[in-house]
PDB file of N, CA and C in Angstrom:
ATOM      1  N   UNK A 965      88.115 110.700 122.082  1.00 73.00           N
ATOM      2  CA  UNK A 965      87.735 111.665 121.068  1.00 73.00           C
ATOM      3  C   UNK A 965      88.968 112.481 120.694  1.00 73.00           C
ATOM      4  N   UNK A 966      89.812 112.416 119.589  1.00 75.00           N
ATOM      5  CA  UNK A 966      90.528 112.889 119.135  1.00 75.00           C
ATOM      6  C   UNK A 966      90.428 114.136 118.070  1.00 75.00           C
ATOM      7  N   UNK A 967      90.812 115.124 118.653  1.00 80.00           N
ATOM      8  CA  UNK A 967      90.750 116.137 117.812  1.00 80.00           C
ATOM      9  C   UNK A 967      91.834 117.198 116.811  1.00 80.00           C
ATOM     10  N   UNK A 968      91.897 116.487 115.727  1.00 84.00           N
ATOM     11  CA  UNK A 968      93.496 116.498 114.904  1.00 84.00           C
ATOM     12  C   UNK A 968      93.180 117.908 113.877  1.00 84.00           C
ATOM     13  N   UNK A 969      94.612 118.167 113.732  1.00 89.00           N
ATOM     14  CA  UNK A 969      94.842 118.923 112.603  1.00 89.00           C
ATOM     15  C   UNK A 969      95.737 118.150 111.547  1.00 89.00           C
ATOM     16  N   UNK A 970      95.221 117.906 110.679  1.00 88.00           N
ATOM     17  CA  UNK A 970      96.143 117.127 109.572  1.00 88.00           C
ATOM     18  C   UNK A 970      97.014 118.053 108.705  1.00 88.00           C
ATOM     19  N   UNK A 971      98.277 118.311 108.292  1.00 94.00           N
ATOM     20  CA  UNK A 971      99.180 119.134 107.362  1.00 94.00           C
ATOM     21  C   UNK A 971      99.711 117.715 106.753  1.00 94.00           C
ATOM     22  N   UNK A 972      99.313 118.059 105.234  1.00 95.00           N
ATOM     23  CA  UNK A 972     100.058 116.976 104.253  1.00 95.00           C
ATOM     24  C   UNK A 972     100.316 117.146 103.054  1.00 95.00           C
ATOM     25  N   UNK A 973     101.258 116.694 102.600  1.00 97.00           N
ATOM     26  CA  UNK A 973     101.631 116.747 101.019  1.00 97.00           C
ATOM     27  C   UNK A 973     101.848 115.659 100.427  1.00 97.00           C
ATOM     28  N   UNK A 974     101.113 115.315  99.143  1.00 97.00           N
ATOM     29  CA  UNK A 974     101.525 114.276  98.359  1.00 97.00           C
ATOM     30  C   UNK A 974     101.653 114.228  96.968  1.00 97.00           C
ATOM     31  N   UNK A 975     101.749 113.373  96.454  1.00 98.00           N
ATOM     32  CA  UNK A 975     101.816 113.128  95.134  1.00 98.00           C
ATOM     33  C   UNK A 975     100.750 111.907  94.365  1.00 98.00           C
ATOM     34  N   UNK A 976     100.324 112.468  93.204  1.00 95.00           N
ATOM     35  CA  UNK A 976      99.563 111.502  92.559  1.00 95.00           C
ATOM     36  C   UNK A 976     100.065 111.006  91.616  1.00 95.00           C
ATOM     37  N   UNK A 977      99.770 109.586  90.874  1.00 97.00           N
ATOM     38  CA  UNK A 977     100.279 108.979  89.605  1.00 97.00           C
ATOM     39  C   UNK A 977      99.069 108.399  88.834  1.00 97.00           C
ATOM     40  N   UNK A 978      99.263 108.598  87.373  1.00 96.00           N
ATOM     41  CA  UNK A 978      98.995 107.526  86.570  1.00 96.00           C
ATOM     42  C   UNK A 978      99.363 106.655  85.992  1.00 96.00           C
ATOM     43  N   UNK A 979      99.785 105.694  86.306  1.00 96.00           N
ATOM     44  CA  UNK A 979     100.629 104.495  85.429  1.00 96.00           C
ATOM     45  C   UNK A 979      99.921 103.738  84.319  1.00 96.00           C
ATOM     46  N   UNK A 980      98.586 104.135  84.437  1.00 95.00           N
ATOM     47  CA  UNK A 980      97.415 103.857  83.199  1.00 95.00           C
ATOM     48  C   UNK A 980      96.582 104.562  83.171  1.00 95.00           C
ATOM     49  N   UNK A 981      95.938 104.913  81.914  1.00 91.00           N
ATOM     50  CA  UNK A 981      94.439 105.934  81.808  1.00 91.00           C
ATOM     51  C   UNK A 981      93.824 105.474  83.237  1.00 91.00           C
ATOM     52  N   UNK A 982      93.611 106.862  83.794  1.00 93.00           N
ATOM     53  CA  UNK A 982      92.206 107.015  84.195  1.00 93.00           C
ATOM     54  C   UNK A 982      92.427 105.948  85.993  1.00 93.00           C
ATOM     55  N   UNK A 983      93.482 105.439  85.619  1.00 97.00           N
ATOM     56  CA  UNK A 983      93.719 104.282  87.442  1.00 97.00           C
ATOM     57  C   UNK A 983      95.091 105.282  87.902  1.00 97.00           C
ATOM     58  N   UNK A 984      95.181 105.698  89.182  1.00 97.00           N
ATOM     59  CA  UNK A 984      96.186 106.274  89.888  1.00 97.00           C
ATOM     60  C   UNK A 984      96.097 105.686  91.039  1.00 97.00           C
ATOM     61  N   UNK A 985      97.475 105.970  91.545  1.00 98.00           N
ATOM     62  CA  UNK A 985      97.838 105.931  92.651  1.00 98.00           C
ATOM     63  C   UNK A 985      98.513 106.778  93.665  1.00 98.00           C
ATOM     64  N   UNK A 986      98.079 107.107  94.866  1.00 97.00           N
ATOM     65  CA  UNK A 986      98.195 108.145  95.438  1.00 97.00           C
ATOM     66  C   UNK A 986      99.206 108.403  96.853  1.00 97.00           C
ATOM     67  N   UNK A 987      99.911 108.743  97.429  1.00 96.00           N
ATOM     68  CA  UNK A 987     100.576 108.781  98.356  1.00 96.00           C
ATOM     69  C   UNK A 987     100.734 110.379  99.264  1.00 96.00           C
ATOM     70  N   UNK A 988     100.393 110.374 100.882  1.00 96.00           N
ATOM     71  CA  UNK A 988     100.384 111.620 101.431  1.00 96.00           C
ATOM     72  C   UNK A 988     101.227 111.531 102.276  1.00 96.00           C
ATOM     73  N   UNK A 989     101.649 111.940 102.944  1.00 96.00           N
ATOM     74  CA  UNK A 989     102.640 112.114 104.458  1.00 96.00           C
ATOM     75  C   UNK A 989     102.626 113.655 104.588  1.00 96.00           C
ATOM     76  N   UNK A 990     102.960 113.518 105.976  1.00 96.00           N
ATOM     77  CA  UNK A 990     103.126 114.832 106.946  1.00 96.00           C
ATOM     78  C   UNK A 990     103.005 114.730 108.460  1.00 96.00           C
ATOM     79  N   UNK A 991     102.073 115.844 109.373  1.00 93.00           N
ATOM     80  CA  UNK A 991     102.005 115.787 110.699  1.00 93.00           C
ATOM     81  C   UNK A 991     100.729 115.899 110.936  1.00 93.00           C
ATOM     82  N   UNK A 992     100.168 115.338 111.916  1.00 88.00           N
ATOM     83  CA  UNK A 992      99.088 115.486 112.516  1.00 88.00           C
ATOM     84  C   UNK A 992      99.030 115.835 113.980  1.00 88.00           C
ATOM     85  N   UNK A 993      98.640 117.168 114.142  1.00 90.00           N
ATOM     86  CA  UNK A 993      98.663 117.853 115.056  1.00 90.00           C
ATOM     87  C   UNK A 993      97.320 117.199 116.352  1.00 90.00           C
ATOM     88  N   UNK A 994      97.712 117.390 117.408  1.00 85.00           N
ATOM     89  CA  UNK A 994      96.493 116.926 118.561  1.00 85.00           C
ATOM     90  C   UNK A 994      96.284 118.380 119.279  1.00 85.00           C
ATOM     91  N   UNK A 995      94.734 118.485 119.268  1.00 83.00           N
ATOM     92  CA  UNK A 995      94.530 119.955 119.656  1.00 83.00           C
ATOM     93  C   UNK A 995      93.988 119.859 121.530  1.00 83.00           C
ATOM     94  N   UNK A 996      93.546 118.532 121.167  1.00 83.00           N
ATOM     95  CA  UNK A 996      92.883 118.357 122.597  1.00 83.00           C
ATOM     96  C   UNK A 996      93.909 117.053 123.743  1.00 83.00           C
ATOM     97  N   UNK A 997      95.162 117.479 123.376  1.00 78.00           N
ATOM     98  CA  UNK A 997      96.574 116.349 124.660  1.00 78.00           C
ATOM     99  C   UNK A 997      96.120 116.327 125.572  1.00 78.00           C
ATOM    100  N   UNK A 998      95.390 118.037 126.439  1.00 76.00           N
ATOM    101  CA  UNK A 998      95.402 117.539 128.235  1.00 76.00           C
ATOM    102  C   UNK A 998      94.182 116.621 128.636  1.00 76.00           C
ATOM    103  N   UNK A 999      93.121 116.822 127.341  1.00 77.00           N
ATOM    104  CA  UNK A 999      92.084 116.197 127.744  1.00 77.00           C
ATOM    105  C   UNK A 999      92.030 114.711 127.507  1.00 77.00           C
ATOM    106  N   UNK A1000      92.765 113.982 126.499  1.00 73.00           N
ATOM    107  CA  UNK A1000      92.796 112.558 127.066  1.00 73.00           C
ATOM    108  C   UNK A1000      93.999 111.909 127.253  1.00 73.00           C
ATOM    109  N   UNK A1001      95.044 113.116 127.901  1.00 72.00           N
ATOM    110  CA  UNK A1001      96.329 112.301 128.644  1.00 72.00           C
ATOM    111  C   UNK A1001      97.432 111.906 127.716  1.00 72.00           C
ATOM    112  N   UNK A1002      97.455 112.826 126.870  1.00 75.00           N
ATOM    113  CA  UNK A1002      98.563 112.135 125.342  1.00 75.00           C
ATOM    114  C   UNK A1002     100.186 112.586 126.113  1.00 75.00           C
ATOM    115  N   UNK A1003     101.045 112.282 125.605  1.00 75.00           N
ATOM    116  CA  UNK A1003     102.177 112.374 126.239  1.00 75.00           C
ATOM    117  C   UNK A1003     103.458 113.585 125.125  1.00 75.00           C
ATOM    118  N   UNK A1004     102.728 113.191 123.465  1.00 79.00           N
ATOM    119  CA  UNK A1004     102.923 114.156 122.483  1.00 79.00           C
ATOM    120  C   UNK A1004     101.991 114.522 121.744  1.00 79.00           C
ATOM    121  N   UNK A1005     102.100 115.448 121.367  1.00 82.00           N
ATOM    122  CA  UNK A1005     101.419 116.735 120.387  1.00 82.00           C
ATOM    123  C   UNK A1005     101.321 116.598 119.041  1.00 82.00           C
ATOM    124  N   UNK A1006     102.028 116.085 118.680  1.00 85.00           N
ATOM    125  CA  UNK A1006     101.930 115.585 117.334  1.00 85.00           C
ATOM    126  C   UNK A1006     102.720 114.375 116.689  1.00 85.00           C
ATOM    127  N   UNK A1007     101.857 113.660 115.487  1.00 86.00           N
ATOM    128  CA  UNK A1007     102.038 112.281 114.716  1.00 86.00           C
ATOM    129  C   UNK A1007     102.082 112.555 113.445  1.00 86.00           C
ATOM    130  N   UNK A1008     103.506 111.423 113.152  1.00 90.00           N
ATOM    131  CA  UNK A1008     103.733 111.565 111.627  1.00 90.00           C
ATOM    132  C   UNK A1008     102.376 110.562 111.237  1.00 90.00           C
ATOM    133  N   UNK A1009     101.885 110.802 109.994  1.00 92.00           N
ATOM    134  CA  UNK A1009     100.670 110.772 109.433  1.00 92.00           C
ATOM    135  C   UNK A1009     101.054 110.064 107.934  1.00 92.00           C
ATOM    136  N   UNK A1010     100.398 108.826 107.057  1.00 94.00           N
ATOM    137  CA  UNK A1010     100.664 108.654 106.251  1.00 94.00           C
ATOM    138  C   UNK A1010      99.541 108.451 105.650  1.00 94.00           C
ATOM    139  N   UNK A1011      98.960 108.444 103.849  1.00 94.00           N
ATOM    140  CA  UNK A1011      97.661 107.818 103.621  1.00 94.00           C
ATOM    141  C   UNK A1011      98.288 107.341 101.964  1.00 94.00           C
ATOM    142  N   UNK A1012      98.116 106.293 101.790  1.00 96.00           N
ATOM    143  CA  UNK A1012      98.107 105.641 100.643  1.00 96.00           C
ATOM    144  C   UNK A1012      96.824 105.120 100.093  1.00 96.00           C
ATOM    145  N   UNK A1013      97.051 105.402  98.782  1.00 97.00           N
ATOM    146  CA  UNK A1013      95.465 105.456  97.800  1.00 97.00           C
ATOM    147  C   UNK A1013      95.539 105.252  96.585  1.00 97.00           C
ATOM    148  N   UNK A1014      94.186 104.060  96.510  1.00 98.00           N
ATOM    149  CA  UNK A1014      94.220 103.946  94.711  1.00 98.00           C
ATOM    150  C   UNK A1014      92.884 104.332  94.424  1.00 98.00           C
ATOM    151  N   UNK A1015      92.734 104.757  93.397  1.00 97.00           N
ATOM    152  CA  UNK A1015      91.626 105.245  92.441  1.00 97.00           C
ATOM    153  C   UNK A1015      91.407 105.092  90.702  1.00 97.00           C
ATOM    154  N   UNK A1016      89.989 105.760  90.632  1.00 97.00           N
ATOM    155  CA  UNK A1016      89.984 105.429  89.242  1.00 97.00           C
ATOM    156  C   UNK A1016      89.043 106.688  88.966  1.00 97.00           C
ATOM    157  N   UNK A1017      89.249 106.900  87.581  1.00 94.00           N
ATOM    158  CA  UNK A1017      88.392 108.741  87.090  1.00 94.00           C
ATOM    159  C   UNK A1017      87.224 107.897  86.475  1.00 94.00           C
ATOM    160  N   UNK A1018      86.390 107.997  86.334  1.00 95.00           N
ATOM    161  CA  UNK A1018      84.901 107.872  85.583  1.00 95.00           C
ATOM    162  C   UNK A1018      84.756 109.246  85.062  1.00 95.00           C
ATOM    163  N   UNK A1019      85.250 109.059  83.571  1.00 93.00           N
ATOM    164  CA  UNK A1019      84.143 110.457  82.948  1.00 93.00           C
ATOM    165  C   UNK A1019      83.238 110.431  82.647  1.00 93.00           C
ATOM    166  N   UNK A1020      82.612 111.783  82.901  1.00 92.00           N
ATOM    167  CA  UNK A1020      80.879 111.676  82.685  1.00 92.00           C
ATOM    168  C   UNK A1020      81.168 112.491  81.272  1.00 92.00           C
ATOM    169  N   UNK A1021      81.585 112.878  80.846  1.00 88.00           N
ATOM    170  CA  UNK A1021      81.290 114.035  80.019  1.00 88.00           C
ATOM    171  C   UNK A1021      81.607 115.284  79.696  1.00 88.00           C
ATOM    172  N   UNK A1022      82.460 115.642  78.638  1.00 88.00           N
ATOM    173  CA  UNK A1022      83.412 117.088  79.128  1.00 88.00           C
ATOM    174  C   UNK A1022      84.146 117.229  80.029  1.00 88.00           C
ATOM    175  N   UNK A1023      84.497 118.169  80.772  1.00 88.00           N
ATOM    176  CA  UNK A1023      85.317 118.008  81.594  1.00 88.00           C
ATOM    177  C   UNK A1023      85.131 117.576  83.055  1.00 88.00           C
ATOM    178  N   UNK A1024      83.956 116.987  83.083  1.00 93.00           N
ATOM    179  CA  UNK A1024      83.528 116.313  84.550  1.00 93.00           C
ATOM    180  C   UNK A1024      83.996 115.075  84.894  1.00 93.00           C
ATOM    181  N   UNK A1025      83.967 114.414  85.889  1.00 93.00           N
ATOM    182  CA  UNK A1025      84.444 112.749  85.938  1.00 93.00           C
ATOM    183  C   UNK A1025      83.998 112.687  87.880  1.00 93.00           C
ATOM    184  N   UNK A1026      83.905 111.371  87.362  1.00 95.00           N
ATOM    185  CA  UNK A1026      83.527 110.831  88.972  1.00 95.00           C
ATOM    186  C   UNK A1026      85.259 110.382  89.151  1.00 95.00           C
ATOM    187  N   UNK A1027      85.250 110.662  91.075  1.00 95.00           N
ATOM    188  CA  UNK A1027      86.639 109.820  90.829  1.00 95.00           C
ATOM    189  C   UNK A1027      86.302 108.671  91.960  1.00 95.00           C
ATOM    190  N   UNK A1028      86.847 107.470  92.100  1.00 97.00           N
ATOM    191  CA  UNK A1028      86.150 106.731  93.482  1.00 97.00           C
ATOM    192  C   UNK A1028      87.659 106.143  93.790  1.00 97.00           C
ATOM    193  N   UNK A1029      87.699 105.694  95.147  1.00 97.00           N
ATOM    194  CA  UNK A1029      89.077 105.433  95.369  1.00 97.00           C
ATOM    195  C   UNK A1029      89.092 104.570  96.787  1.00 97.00           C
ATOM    196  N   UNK A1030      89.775 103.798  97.275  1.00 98.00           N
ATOM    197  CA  UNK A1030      90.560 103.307  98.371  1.00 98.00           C
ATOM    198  C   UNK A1030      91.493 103.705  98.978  1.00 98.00           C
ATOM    199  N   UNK A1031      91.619 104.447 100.316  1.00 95.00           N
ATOM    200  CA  UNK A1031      92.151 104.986 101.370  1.00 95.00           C
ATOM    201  C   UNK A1031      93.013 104.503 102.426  1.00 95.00           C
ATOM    202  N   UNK A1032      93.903 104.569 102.838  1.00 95.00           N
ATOM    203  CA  UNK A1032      94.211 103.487 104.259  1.00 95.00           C
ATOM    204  C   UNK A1032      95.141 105.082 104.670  1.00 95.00           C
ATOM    205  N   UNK A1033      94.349 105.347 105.930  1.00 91.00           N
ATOM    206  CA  UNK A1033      95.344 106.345 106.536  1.00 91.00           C
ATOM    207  C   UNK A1033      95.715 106.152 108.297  1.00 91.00           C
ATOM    208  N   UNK A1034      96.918 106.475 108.488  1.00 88.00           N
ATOM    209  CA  UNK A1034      97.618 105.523 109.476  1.00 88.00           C
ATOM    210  C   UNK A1034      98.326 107.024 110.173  1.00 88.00           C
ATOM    211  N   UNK A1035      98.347 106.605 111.142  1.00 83.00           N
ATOM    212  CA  UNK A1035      99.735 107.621 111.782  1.00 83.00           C
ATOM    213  C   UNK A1035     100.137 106.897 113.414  1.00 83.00           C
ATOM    214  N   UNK A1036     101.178 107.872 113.640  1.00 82.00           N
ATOM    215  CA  UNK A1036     102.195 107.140 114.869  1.00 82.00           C
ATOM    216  C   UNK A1036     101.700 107.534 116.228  1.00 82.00           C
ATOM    217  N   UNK A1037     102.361 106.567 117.285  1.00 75.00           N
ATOM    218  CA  UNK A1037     101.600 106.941 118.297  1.00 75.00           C
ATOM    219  C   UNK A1037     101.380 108.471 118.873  1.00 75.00           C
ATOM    220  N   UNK A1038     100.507 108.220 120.192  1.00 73.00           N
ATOM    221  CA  UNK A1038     100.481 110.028 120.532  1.00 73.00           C
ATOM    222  C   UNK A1038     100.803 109.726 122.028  1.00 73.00           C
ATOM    223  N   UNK A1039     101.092 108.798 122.491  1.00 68.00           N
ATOM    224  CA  UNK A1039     101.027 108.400 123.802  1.00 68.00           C
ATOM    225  C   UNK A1039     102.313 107.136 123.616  1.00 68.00           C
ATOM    226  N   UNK A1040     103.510 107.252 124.933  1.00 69.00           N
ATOM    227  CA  UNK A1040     104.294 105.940 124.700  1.00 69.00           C
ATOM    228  C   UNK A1040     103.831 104.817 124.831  1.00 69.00           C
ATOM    229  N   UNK A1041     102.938 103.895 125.384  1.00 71.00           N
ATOM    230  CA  UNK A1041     102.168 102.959 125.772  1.00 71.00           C
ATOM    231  C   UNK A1041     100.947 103.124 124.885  1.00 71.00           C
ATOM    232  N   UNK A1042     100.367 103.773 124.280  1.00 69.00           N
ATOM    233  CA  UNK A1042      99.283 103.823 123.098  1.00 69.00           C
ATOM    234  C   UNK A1042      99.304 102.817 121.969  1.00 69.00           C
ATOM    235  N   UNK A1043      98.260 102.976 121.437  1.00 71.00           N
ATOM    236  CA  UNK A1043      98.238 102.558 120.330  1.00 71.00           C
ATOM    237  C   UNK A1043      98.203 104.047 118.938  1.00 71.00           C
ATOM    238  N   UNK A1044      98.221 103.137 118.102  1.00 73.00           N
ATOM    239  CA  UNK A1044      98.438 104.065 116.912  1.00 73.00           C
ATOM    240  C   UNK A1044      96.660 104.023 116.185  1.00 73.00           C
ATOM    241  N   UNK A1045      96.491 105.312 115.814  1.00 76.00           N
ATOM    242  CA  UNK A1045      94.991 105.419 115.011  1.00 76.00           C
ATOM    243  C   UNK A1045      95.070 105.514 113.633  1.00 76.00           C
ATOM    244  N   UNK A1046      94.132 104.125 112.931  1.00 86.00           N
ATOM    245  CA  UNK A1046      94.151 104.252 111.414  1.00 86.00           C
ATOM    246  C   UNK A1046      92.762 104.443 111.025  1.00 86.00           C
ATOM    247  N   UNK A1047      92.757 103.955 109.769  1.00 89.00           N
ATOM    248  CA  UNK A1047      91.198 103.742 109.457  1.00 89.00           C
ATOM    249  C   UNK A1047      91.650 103.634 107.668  1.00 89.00           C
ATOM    250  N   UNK A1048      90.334 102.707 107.423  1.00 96.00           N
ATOM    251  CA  UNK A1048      90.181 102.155 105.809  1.00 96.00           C
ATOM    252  C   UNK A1048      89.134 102.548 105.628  1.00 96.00           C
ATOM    253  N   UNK A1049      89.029 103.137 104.038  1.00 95.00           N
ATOM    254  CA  UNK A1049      87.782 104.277 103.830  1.00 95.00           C
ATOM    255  C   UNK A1049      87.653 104.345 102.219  1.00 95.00           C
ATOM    256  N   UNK A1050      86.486 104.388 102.215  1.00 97.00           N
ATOM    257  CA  UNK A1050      86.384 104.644 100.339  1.00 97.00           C
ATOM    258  C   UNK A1050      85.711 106.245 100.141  1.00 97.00           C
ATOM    259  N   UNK A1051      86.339 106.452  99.318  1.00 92.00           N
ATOM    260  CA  UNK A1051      86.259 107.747  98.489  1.00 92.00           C
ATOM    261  C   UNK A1051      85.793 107.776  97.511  1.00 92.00           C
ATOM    262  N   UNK A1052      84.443 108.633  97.197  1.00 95.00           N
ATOM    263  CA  UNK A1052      84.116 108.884  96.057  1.00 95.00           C
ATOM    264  C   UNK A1052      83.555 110.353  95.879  1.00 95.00           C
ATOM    265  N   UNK A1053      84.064 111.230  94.922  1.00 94.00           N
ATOM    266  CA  UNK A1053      83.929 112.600  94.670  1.00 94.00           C
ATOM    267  C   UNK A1053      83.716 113.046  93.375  1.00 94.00           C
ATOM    268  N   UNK A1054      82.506 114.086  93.260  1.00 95.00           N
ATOM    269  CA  UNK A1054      82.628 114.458  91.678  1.00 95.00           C
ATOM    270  C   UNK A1054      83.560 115.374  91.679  1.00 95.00           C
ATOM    271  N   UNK A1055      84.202 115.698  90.116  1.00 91.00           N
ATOM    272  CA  UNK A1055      85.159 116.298  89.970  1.00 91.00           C
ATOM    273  C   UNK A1055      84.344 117.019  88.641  1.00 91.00           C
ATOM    274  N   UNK A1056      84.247 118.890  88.471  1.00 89.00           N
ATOM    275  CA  UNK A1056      83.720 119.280  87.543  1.00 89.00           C
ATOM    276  C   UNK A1056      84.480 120.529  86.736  1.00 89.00           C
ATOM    277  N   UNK A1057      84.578 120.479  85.444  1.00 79.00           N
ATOM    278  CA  UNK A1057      85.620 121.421  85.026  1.00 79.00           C
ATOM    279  C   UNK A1057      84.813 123.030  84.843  1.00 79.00           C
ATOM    280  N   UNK A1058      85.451 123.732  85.316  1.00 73.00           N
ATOM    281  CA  UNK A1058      85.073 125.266  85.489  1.00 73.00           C
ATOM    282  C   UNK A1058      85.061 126.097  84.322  1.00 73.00           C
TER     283      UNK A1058
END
């Protein structure tokens, strides 16, 4: 059971209406090391992402997207924790 703090910054693109592509990096902090034996405290963290906007209407839009977020070990003999994930969020203009 891993219990992280994620700090990240990225950047988004459109290289066509409405399809982007997304890129994050930073650190991911481990809050709970003594409890399952980690050897460091914190992992560089990466997440690369594509998406697409669905507008509904005015300034609203669905956005849905593909995820892959990865980071480095926390332990020398470890393995590294990822995960592949879809995203989908409304987005509504104020």
């Amino acid at each position: 059971d891993l219990q992280l703090i994620p700090v990240k910054a990225g950047l988004k693109y459109f290289p066509i209406s409405n399809f982007y592509v997304q890129g994050e990096a930073g650190a991911s902090f481990l809050t709970n090391k003594d409890d399952i034996g980690a050897t460091k405290s914190a992992a560089f963290v990466y997440a690369p992402q594509v998406g697409y906007l669905f507008h509904l209407g005015g300034k609203n839009y669905l956005d849905a997207g593909i995820r892959f977020e990865g980071n480095s070990k926390f332990t020398d003999q470890g393995s590294s924790n990822n995960f592949l994930g879809l995203r989908v969020a409304y987005g509504f203009g104020l």
